[in-house]
GROMACS .gro file of C-alpha atoms in nm:
model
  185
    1UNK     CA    1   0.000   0.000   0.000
    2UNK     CA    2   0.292   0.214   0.108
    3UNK     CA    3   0.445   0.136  -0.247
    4UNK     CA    4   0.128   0.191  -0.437
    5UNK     CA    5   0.018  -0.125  -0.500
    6UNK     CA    6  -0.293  -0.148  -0.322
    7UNK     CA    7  -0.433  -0.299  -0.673
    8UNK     CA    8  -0.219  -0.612  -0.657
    9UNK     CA    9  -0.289  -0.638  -0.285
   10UNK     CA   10  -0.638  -0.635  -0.315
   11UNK     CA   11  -0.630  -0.869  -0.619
   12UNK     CA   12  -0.428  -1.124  -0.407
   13UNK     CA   13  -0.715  -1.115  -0.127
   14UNK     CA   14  -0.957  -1.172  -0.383
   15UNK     CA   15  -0.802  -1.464  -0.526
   16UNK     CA   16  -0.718  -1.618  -0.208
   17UNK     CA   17  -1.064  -1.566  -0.027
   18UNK     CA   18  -1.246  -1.735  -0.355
   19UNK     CA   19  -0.981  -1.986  -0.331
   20UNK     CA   20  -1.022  -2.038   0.058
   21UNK     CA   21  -1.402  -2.081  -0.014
   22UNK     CA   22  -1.349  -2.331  -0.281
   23UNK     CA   23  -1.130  -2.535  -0.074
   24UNK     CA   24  -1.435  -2.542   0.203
   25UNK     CA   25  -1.708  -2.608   0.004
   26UNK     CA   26  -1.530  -2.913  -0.165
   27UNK     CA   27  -1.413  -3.027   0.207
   28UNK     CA   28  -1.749  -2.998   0.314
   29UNK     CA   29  -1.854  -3.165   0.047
   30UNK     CA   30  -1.610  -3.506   0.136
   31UNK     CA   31  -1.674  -3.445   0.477
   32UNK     CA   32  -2.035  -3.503   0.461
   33UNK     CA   33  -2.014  -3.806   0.196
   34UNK     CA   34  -1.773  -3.982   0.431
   35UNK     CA   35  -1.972  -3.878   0.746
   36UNK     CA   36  -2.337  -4.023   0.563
   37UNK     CA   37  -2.100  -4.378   0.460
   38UNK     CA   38  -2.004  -4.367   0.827
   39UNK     CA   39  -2.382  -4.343   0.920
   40UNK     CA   40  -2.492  -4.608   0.678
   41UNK     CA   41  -2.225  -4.832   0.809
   42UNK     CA   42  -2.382  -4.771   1.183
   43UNK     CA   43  -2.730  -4.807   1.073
   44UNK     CA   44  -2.627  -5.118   0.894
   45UNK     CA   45  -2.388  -5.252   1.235
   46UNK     CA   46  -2.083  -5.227   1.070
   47UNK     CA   47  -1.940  -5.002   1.271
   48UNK     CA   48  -2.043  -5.187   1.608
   49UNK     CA   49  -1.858  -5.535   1.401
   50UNK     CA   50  -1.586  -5.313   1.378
   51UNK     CA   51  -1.576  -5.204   1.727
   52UNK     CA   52  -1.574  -5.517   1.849
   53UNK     CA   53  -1.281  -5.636   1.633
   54UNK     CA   54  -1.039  -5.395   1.745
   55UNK     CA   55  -1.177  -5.380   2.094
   56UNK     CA   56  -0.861  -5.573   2.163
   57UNK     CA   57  -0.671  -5.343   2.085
   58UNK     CA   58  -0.898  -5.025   2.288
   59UNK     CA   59  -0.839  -5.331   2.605
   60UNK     CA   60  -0.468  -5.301   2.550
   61UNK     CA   61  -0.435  -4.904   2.562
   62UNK     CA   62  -0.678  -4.901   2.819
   63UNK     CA   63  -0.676  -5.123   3.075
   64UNK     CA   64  -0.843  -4.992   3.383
   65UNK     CA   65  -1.165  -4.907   3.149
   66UNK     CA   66  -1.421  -5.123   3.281
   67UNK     CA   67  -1.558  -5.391   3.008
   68UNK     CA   68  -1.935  -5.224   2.977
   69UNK     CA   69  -1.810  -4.879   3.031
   70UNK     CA   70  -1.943  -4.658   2.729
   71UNK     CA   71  -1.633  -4.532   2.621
   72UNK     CA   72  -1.522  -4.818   2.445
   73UNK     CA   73  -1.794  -4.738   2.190
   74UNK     CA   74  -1.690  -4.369   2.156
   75UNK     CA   75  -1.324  -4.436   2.115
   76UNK     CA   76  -1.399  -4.673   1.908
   77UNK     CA   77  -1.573  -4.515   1.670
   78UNK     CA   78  -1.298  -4.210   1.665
   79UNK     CA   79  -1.013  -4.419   1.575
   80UNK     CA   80  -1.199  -4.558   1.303
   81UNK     CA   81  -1.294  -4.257   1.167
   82UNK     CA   82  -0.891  -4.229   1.169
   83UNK     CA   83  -0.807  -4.522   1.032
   84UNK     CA   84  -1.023  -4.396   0.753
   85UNK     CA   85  -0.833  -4.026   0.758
   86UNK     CA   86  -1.137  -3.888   0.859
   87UNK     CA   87  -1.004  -3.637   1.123
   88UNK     CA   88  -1.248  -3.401   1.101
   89UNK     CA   89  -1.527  -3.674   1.147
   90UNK     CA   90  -1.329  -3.802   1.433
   91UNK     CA   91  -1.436  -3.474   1.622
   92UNK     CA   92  -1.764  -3.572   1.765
   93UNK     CA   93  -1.649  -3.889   1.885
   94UNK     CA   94  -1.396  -3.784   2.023
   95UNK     CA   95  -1.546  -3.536   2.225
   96UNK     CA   96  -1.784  -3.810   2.376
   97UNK     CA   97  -1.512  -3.976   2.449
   98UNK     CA   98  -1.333  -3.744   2.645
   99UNK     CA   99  -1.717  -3.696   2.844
  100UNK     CA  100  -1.701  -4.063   2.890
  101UNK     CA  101  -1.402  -4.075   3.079
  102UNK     CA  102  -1.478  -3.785   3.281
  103UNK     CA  103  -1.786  -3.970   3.372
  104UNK     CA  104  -1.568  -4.253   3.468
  105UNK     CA  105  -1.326  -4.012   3.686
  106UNK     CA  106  -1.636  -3.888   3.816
  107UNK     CA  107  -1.755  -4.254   3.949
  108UNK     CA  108  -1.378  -4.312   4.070
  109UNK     CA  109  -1.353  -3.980   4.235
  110UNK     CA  110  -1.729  -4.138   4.408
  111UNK     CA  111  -1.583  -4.402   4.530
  112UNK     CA  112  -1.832  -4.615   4.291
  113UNK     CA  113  -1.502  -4.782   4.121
  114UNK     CA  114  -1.291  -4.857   4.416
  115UNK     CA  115  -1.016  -5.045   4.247
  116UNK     CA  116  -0.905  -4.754   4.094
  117UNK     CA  117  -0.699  -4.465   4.237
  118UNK     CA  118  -0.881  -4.118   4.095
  119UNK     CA  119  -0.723  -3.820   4.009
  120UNK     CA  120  -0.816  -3.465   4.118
  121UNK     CA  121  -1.122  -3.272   3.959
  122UNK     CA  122  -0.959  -3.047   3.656
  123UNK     CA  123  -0.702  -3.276   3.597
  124UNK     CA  124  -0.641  -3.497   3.302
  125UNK     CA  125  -0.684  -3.884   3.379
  126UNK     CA  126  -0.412  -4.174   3.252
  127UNK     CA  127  -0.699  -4.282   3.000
  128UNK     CA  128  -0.764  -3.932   2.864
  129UNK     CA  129  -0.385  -3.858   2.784
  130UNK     CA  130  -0.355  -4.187   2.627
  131UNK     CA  131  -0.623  -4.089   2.444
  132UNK     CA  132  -0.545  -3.758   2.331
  133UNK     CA  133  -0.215  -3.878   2.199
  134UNK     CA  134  -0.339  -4.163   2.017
  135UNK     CA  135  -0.524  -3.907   1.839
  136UNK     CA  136  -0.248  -3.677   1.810
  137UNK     CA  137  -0.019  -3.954   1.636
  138UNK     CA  138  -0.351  -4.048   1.384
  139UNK     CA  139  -0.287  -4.382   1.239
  140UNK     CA  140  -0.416  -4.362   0.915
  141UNK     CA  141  -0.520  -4.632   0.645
  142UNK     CA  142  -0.677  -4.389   0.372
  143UNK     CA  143  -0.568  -4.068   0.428
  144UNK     CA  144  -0.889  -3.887   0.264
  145UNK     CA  145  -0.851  -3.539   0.373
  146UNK     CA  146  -0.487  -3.527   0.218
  147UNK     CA  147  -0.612  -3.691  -0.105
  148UNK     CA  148  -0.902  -3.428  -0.137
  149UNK     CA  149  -0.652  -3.143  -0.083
  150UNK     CA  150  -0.383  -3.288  -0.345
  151UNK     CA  151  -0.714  -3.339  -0.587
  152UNK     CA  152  -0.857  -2.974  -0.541
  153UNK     CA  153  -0.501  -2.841  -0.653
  154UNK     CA  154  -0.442  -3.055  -0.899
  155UNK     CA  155  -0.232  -3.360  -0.823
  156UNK     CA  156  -0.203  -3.593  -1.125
  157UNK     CA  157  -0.186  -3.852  -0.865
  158UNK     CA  158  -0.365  -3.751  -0.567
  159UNK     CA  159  -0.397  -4.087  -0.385
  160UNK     CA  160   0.017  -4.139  -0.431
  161UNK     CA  161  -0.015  -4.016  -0.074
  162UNK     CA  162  -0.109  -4.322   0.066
  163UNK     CA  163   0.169  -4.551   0.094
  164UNK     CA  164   0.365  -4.272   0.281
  165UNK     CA  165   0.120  -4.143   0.511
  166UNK     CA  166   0.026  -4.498   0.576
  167UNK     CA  167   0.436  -4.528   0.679
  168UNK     CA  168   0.449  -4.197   0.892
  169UNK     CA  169   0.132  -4.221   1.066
  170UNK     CA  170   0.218  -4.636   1.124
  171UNK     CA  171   0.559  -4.490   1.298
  172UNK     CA  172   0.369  -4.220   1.513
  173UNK     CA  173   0.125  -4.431   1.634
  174UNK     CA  174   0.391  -4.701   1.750
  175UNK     CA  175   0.575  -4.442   1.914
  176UNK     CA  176   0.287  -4.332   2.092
  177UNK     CA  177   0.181  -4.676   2.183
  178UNK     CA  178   0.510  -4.703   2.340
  179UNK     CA  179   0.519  -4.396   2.512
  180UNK     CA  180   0.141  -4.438   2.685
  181UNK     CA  181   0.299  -4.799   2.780
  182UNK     CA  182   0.621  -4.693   2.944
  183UNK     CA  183   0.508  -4.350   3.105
  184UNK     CA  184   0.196  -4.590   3.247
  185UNK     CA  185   0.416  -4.787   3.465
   0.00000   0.00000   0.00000
């Protein structure tokens, strides 16, 4: 502006707020196919098949949930939405799972689980900070999000993403199972 070139400057914000909206309403476009798939697959119990198949693996990061305790379903559900890249799907059950583990910190804190030592109201439990960083590292089988940004700009091979983001997000989640293991103890 100082220079005189408030033309180009307002050009540029033009062309990048048309571009930013774009990029939205294709995002929310994905977003809401792979949300509806995600809601056929509940309303057809897919999603509660695959819950139970890796609730093996929900035992093994968390231990001291108890067996009938909703959060298993909520966690669930967000790292499959995960697996599936779907981070932005992820949200809502993620959320409830977080809610579900205060409630169980809430019936600890009660004295309603007694084999379990609680921690102190406005402090994060074991269970929630595993939780948060298994989220954080974000194993991902079919990183959509990333293949719907490389498509809206172009990519001639948008999905070439896969095998590499299937690597780095395999790595991050080991490392965080590791570290949620080892700080547990």
């Amino acid at each position: 502006a100082i220079n005189g070139r408030m033309q180009e400057i307002t050009d540029a914000v033009l062309s990048a707020s048309r571009e930013a909206v774009t990029l939205c309403m294709t995002m929310t476009g994905i977003l809401a196919f792979w949300q509806g798939l995600m809601e056929v697959a509940k309303d057809a119990g897919l999603t509660e098949q695959l819950c139970r198949k890796i609730r093996p693996l929900i035992r093994f990061l968390f231990p001291k949930i108890p067996a009938d305790h909703p959060a298993y379903e909520s966690i669930s559900m967000n790292f499959i939405a995960n697996f599936l890249g779907l981070g932005m799907a992820a949200t809502p059950a993620g959320l409830k799972a977080m809610k579900d583990l205060e409630s169980l910190e809430e019936k600890r804190r009660s004295g309603r689980l007694p084999d379990s030592k609680p921690v102190p109201p406005g402090t994060a439990s074991r269970e929630m900070c595993t939780f948060l960083i298994m989220n954080i590292s974000s194993l991902q089988l079919i990183p959509v999000t990333m293949i719907a940004y490389r498509s809206q700009y172009g990519s001639v091979n948008p999905s070439a993403i896969t095998f590499p983001a299937i690597l780095a997000t395999a790595a991050s989640t080991g490392v965080a199972v590791i570290f949620c293991r080892v700080v547990g103890k």
